[in-house]
mmCIF file of C-alpha atoms and ligand atoms in Angstrom:
data_model
loop_
_atom_site.group_PDB
_atom_site.id
_atom_site.type_symbol
_atom_site.label_atom_id
_atom_site.label_comp_id
_atom_site.label_asym_id
_atom_site.label_seq_id
_atom_site.Cartn_x
_atom_site.Cartn_y
_atom_site.Cartn_z
ATOM 1 C CA UNK A 1 -0.775 -14.134 15.580
ATOM 2 C CA UNK A 2 -2.372 -16.697 11.867
ATOM 3 C CA UNK A 3 -5.515 -15.041 11.938
ATOM 4 C CA UNK A 4 -3.799 -12.111 11.229
ATOM 5 C CA UNK A 5 -3.286 -11.495 8.224
ATOM 6 C CA UNK A 6 -0.678 -8.975 6.668
ATOM 7 C CA UNK A 7 -1.144 -9.435 2.825
ATOM 8 C CA UNK A 8 -3.716 -10.132 0.299
ATOM 9 C CA UNK A 9 -5.870 -8.950 3.509
ATOM 10 C CA UNK A 10 -9.705 -8.341 2.327
ATOM 11 C CA UNK A 11 -9.441 -4.587 2.360
ATOM 12 C CA UNK A 12 -6.207 -5.460 -0.231
ATOM 13 C CA UNK A 13 -8.593 -7.422 -2.865
ATOM 14 C CA UNK A 14 -11.374 -5.144 -2.884
ATOM 15 C CA UNK A 15 -9.280 -2.306 -3.456
ATOM 16 C CA UNK A 16 -6.959 -4.121 -6.316
ATOM 17 C CA UNK A 17 -10.657 -5.287 -7.991
ATOM 18 C CA UNK A 18 -11.765 -1.170 -7.886
ATOM 19 C CA UNK A 19 -8.970 -0.397 -9.450
ATOM 20 C CA UNK A 20 -8.299 -3.239 -11.960
ATOM 21 C CA UNK A 21 -12.285 -2.469 -13.646
ATOM 22 C CA UNK A 22 -11.476 1.285 -13.891
ATOM 23 C CA UNK A 23 -8.754 -0.123 -16.222
ATOM 24 C CA UNK A 24 -5.754 0.511 -14.349
ATOM 25 C CA UNK A 25 -2.491 -2.265 -14.537
ATOM 26 C CA UNK A 26 0.213 -2.885 -11.582
ATOM 27 C CA UNK A 27 2.931 -4.849 -10.154
ATOM 28 C CA UNK A 28 0.989 -6.770 -7.169
ATOM 29 C CA UNK A 29 3.733 -7.403 -3.778
ATOM 30 C CA UNK A 30 6.025 -5.986 -5.692
ATOM 31 C CA UNK A 31 9.710 -4.447 -4.461
ATOM 32 C CA UNK A 32 9.842 -1.111 -6.801
ATOM 33 C CA UNK A 33 13.445 -0.478 -6.177
ATOM 34 C CA UNK A 34 15.660 -2.878 -7.322
ATOM 35 C CA UNK A 35 18.140 -3.743 -3.584
ATOM 36 C CA UNK A 36 15.274 -2.251 -1.221
ATOM 37 C CA UNK A 37 14.207 -5.444 -0.034
ATOM 38 C CA UNK A 38 10.326 -4.225 0.488
ATOM 39 C CA UNK A 39 7.518 -4.827 -1.224
ATOM 40 C CA UNK A 40 4.249 -2.857 -1.464
ATOM 41 C CA UNK A 41 1.051 -3.898 -2.345
ATOM 42 C CA UNK A 42 -0.016 -2.258 -5.666
ATOM 43 C CA UNK A 43 2.915 -1.389 -7.735
ATOM 44 C CA UNK A 44 2.740 1.302 -10.900
ATOM 45 C CA UNK A 45 5.788 0.655 -12.675
ATOM 46 C CA UNK A 46 5.461 3.504 -15.786
ATOM 47 C CA UNK A 47 4.006 5.856 -13.526
ATOM 48 C CA UNK A 48 6.442 4.635 -10.612
ATOM 49 C CA UNK A 49 3.418 5.025 -7.713
ATOM 50 C CA UNK A 50 3.796 2.548 -4.638
ATOM 51 C CA UNK A 51 0.545 1.836 -3.086
ATOM 52 C CA UNK A 52 1.154 0.403 0.618
ATOM 53 C CA UNK A 53 -2.345 -0.516 1.963
ATOM 54 C CA UNK A 54 -1.298 -0.778 5.880
ATOM 55 C CA UNK A 55 -2.666 -3.496 8.411
ATOM 56 C CA UNK A 56 -4.565 -1.852 11.458
ATOM 57 C CA UNK A 57 -2.602 -4.238 13.799
ATOM 58 C CA UNK A 58 0.795 -4.325 12.005
ATOM 59 C CA UNK A 59 1.200 -1.200 11.416
ATOM 60 C CA UNK A 60 -0.417 -0.106 14.007
ATOM 61 C CA UNK A 61 -3.128 2.590 12.811
ATOM 62 C CA UNK A 62 -4.289 4.462 16.969
ATOM 63 C CA UNK A 63 -8.161 3.807 15.825
ATOM 64 C CA UNK A 64 -7.937 0.490 15.784
ATOM 65 C CA UNK A 65 -4.731 -1.213 17.151
ATOM 66 C CA UNK A 66 -5.022 -1.149 20.938
ATOM 67 C CA UNK A 67 -8.778 -3.441 19.861
ATOM 68 C CA UNK A 68 -6.718 -5.747 18.788
ATOM 69 C CA UNK A 69 -3.215 -5.691 20.781
ATOM 70 C CA UNK A 70 -4.113 -8.164 23.411
ATOM 71 C CA UNK A 71 -0.066 -8.254 24.489
ATOM 72 C CA UNK A 72 1.602 -5.168 24.395
ATOM 73 C CA UNK A 73 3.814 -5.450 25.665
ATOM 74 C CA UNK A 74 5.550 -7.802 23.227
ATOM 75 C CA UNK A 75 4.518 -6.525 20.787
ATOM 76 C CA UNK A 76 4.937 -3.254 21.418
ATOM 77 C CA UNK A 77 8.925 -3.451 19.986
ATOM 78 C CA UNK A 78 7.689 -5.090 16.209
ATOM 79 C CA UNK A 79 4.773 -2.603 16.627
ATOM 80 C CA UNK A 80 7.232 0.772 16.279
ATOM 81 C CA UNK A 81 10.174 -1.309 14.585
ATOM 82 C CA UNK A 82 7.103 -2.456 11.564
ATOM 83 C CA UNK A 83 6.370 1.771 11.642
ATOM 84 C CA UNK A 84 10.195 3.240 11.446
ATOM 85 C CA UNK A 85 10.341 0.417 8.779
ATOM 86 C CA UNK A 86 7.576 2.028 7.070
ATOM 87 C CA UNK A 87 8.456 5.688 7.329
ATOM 88 C CA UNK A 88 12.118 4.152 6.243
ATOM 89 C CA UNK A 89 10.559 2.750 3.361
ATOM 90 C CA UNK A 90 8.598 5.715 1.852
ATOM 91 C CA UNK A 91 11.294 7.978 1.957
ATOM 92 C CA UNK A 92 13.841 5.861 0.610
ATOM 93 C CA UNK A 93 11.034 5.638 -2.574
ATOM 94 C CA UNK A 94 9.905 9.669 -2.246
ATOM 95 C CA UNK A 95 14.131 9.698 -2.372
ATOM 96 C CA UNK A 96 13.626 8.175 -5.286
ATOM 97 C CA UNK A 97 10.948 10.276 -7.101
ATOM 98 C CA UNK A 98 8.177 7.717 -6.997
ATOM 99 C CA UNK A 99 5.147 9.413 -4.724
ATOM 100 C CA UNK A 100 3.770 6.722 -2.152
ATOM 101 C CA UNK A 101 0.519 6.410 -1.664
ATOM 102 C CA UNK A 102 -0.398 4.679 2.233
ATOM 103 C CA UNK A 103 -4.264 3.649 3.123
ATOM 104 C CA UNK A 104 -5.228 1.375 6.164
ATOM 105 C CA UNK A 105 -6.676 -1.459 5.904
ATOM 106 C CA UNK A 106 -9.594 0.402 7.082
ATOM 107 C CA UNK A 107 -11.035 3.124 5.109
ATOM 108 C CA UNK A 108 -13.562 2.384 2.454
ATOM 109 C CA UNK A 109 -12.432 0.025 0.184
ATOM 110 C CA UNK A 110 -13.834 2.932 -2.979
ATOM 111 C CA UNK A 111 -12.705 5.765 -1.488
ATOM 112 C CA UNK A 112 -9.277 4.081 -1.188
ATOM 113 C CA UNK A 113 -9.656 2.812 -5.435
ATOM 114 C CA UNK A 114 -11.016 6.431 -6.099
ATOM 115 C CA UNK A 115 -7.866 8.184 -4.705
ATOM 116 C CA UNK A 116 -5.389 6.054 -5.969
ATOM 117 C CA UNK A 117 -6.769 6.074 -10.238
ATOM 118 C CA UNK A 118 -6.274 10.019 -9.303
ATOM 119 C CA UNK A 119 -3.623 10.149 -8.394
ATOM 120 C CA UNK A 120 -1.942 7.256 -10.794
ATOM 121 C CA UNK A 121 -4.185 9.510 -13.234
ATOM 122 C CA UNK A 122 -2.750 12.705 -12.743
ATOM 123 C CA UNK A 123 1.218 11.448 -13.848
ATOM 124 C CA UNK A 124 2.233 13.056 -16.196
ATOM 125 C CA UNK A 125 2.681 10.685 -19.158
ATOM 126 C CA UNK A 126 -0.457 8.324 -18.292
ATOM 127 C CA UNK A 127 -2.484 10.086 -21.482
ATOM 128 C CA UNK A 128 0.507 9.687 -23.536
ATOM 129 C CA UNK A 129 0.952 6.177 -22.724
ATOM 130 C CA UNK A 130 -2.830 5.710 -23.179
ATOM 131 C CA UNK A 131 -2.730 6.629 -26.342
ATOM 132 C CA UNK A 132 0.497 4.674 -27.702
ATOM 133 C CA UNK A 133 -1.859 2.299 -26.573
ATOM 134 C CA UNK A 134 -4.882 3.144 -28.473
ATOM 135 C CA UNK A 135 -7.874 3.589 -25.403
HETATM 136 ZN ZN1 ZN B 1 -7.540 0.937 11.605
#
Protein backbone atom coordinates (compact mmCIF):
# COMPACT_ATOMS: atom_id res chain seq x y z
CA UNK A 1 0.00 0.00 0.00
CA UNK A 2 2.93 2.29 -0.63
CA UNK A 3 0.98 4.18 -3.26
CA UNK A 4 -1.57 5.39 -0.75
CA UNK A 5 0.01 7.93 1.51
CA UNK A 6 -1.56 9.10 4.70
CA UNK A 7 0.40 12.29 5.34
CA UNK A 8 1.69 15.09 3.12
CA UNK A 9 -0.76 14.18 0.40
CA UNK A 10 -1.23 16.58 -2.49
CA UNK A 11 -4.60 17.97 -1.29
CA UNK A 12 -3.18 18.45 2.20
CA UNK A 13 -0.18 20.35 0.87
CA UNK A 14 -2.45 22.52 -1.29
CA UNK A 15 -4.63 23.36 1.70
CA UNK A 16 -1.62 24.16 3.87
CA UNK A 17 -0.23 26.47 1.21
CA UNK A 18 -3.55 28.33 0.82
CA UNK A 19 -4.05 28.73 4.56
CA UNK A 20 -0.49 29.97 4.90
CA UNK A 21 -1.00 32.52 2.09
CA UNK A 22 -4.09 33.73 3.93
CA UNK A 23 -1.75 34.79 6.73
CA UNK A 24 -2.57 32.08 9.25
CA UNK A 25 0.17 30.25 11.07
CA UNK A 26 -0.08 26.71 12.37
CA UNK A 27 1.87 23.66 13.39
CA UNK A 28 2.04 20.72 10.99
CA UNK A 29 1.45 17.12 12.09
CA UNK A 30 1.42 18.20 15.68
CA UNK A 31 -0.24 16.53 18.67
CA UNK A 32 -2.81 19.06 19.97
CA UNK A 33 -3.10 17.42 23.37
CA UNK A 34 -0.13 16.47 25.47
CA UNK A 35 -0.65 12.90 26.51
CA UNK A 36 -2.87 12.04 23.55
CA UNK A 37 -0.54 10.43 21.06
CA UNK A 38 -2.40 11.61 18.00
CA UNK A 39 -1.43 14.28 15.54
CA UNK A 40 -3.59 16.66 13.60
CA UNK A 41 -2.59 17.82 10.13
CA UNK A 42 -2.80 21.53 10.98
CA UNK A 43 -2.86 22.77 14.55
CA UNK A 44 -3.67 26.34 15.60
CA UNK A 45 -2.37 26.21 19.14
CA UNK A 46 -3.51 29.71 20.23
CA UNK A 47 -7.01 29.33 18.83
CA UNK A 48 -7.23 25.68 19.81
CA UNK A 49 -8.31 24.49 16.42
CA UNK A 50 -7.23 21.07 15.16
CA UNK A 51 -7.66 20.28 11.47
CA UNK A 52 -7.68 16.81 9.99
CA UNK A 53 -7.62 16.18 6.27
CA UNK A 54 -8.63 12.57 6.09
CA UNK A 55 -7.53 10.35 3.25
CA UNK A 56 -10.45 8.77 1.42
CA UNK A 57 -8.88 5.34 1.64
CA UNK A 58 -7.47 5.25 5.15
CA UNK A 59 -10.44 6.88 6.76
CA UNK A 60 -13.15 5.16 4.75
CA UNK A 61 -14.77 7.96 2.75
CA UNK A 62 -18.08 6.57 1.54
CA UNK A 63 -17.70 8.13 -1.90
CA UNK A 64 -14.24 6.87 -2.77
CA UNK A 65 -13.19 4.17 -0.40
CA UNK A 66 -14.71 1.37 -2.43
CA UNK A 67 -12.94 2.49 -5.57
CA UNK A 68 -9.57 1.70 -4.09
CA UNK A 69 -10.34 -1.06 -1.61
CA UNK A 70 -9.79 -4.06 -3.79
CA UNK A 71 -9.24 -6.41 -0.89
CA UNK A 72 -11.96 -5.32 1.50
CA UNK A 73 -11.80 -8.55 3.51
CA UNK A 74 -8.31 -7.66 4.57
CA UNK A 75 -8.67 -3.92 5.03
CA UNK A 76 -12.04 -3.64 6.67
CA UNK A 77 -11.01 -4.23 10.29
CA UNK A 78 -8.14 -1.76 9.93
CA UNK A 79 -10.36 0.85 8.34
CA UNK A 80 -13.07 0.38 10.93
CA UNK A 81 -10.38 0.81 13.56
CA UNK A 82 -9.25 4.04 11.91
CA UNK A 83 -12.78 5.42 11.85
CA UNK A 84 -13.31 4.49 15.46
CA UNK A 85 -10.03 6.17 16.37
CA UNK A 86 -11.02 9.30 14.40
CA UNK A 87 -14.23 9.59 16.38
CA UNK A 88 -12.40 8.99 19.64
CA UNK A 89 -9.80 11.65 18.79
CA UNK A 90 -12.51 14.17 17.94
CA UNK A 91 -14.41 13.60 21.17
CA UNK A 92 -11.27 13.77 23.34
CA UNK A 93 -10.19 17.02 21.72
CA UNK A 94 -13.66 18.55 21.98
CA UNK A 95 -13.86 17.52 25.62
CA UNK A 96 -10.61 19.44 26.15
CA UNK A 97 -12.09 22.58 24.57
CA UNK A 98 -10.70 22.23 21.07
CA UNK A 99 -12.54 22.89 17.86
CA UNK A 100 -12.08 19.95 15.52
CA UNK A 101 -12.40 20.45 11.77
CA UNK A 102 -12.41 17.37 9.57
CA UNK A 103 -12.28 17.32 5.80
CA UNK A 104 -11.88 14.68 3.14
CA UNK A 105 -8.92 14.79 0.82
CA UNK A 106 -11.37 14.76 -2.12
CA UNK A 107 -12.75 18.20 -1.17
CA UNK A 108 -11.57 21.20 -3.15
CA UNK A 109 -8.48 22.63 -1.39
CA UNK A 110 -9.74 26.20 -1.89
CA UNK A 111 -13.04 25.40 -0.16
CA UNK A 112 -11.32 23.62 2.68
CA UNK A 113 -8.83 26.47 3.15
CA UNK A 114 -11.65 29.06 3.19
CA UNK A 115 -13.55 27.08 5.77
CA UNK A 116 -10.47 26.71 7.99
CA UNK A 117 -9.72 30.42 7.69
CA UNK A 118 -13.28 31.40 8.56
CA UNK A 119 -13.31 29.14 11.60
CA UNK A 120 -9.94 30.22 12.92
CA UNK A 121 -10.67 33.93 12.40
CA UNK A 122 -14.04 33.64 14.12
CA UNK A 123 -12.41 32.54 17.34
CA UNK A 124 -12.32 35.08 20.05
CA UNK A 125 -8.81 36.27 20.67
CA UNK A 126 -7.62 36.10 17.13
CA UNK A 127 -8.16 39.82 16.46
CA UNK A 128 -6.55 40.71 19.75
CA UNK A 129 -3.63 38.60 18.79
CA UNK A 130 -3.36 40.36 15.45
CA UNK A 131 -3.47 43.79 17.12
CA UNK A 132 -0.83 42.73 19.57
CA UNK A 133 1.58 41.91 16.81
CA UNK A 134 0.64 45.07 14.91
CA UNK A 135 -0.90 43.69 11.75
ZN1 LIG B 1 -13.46 10.67 -0.90
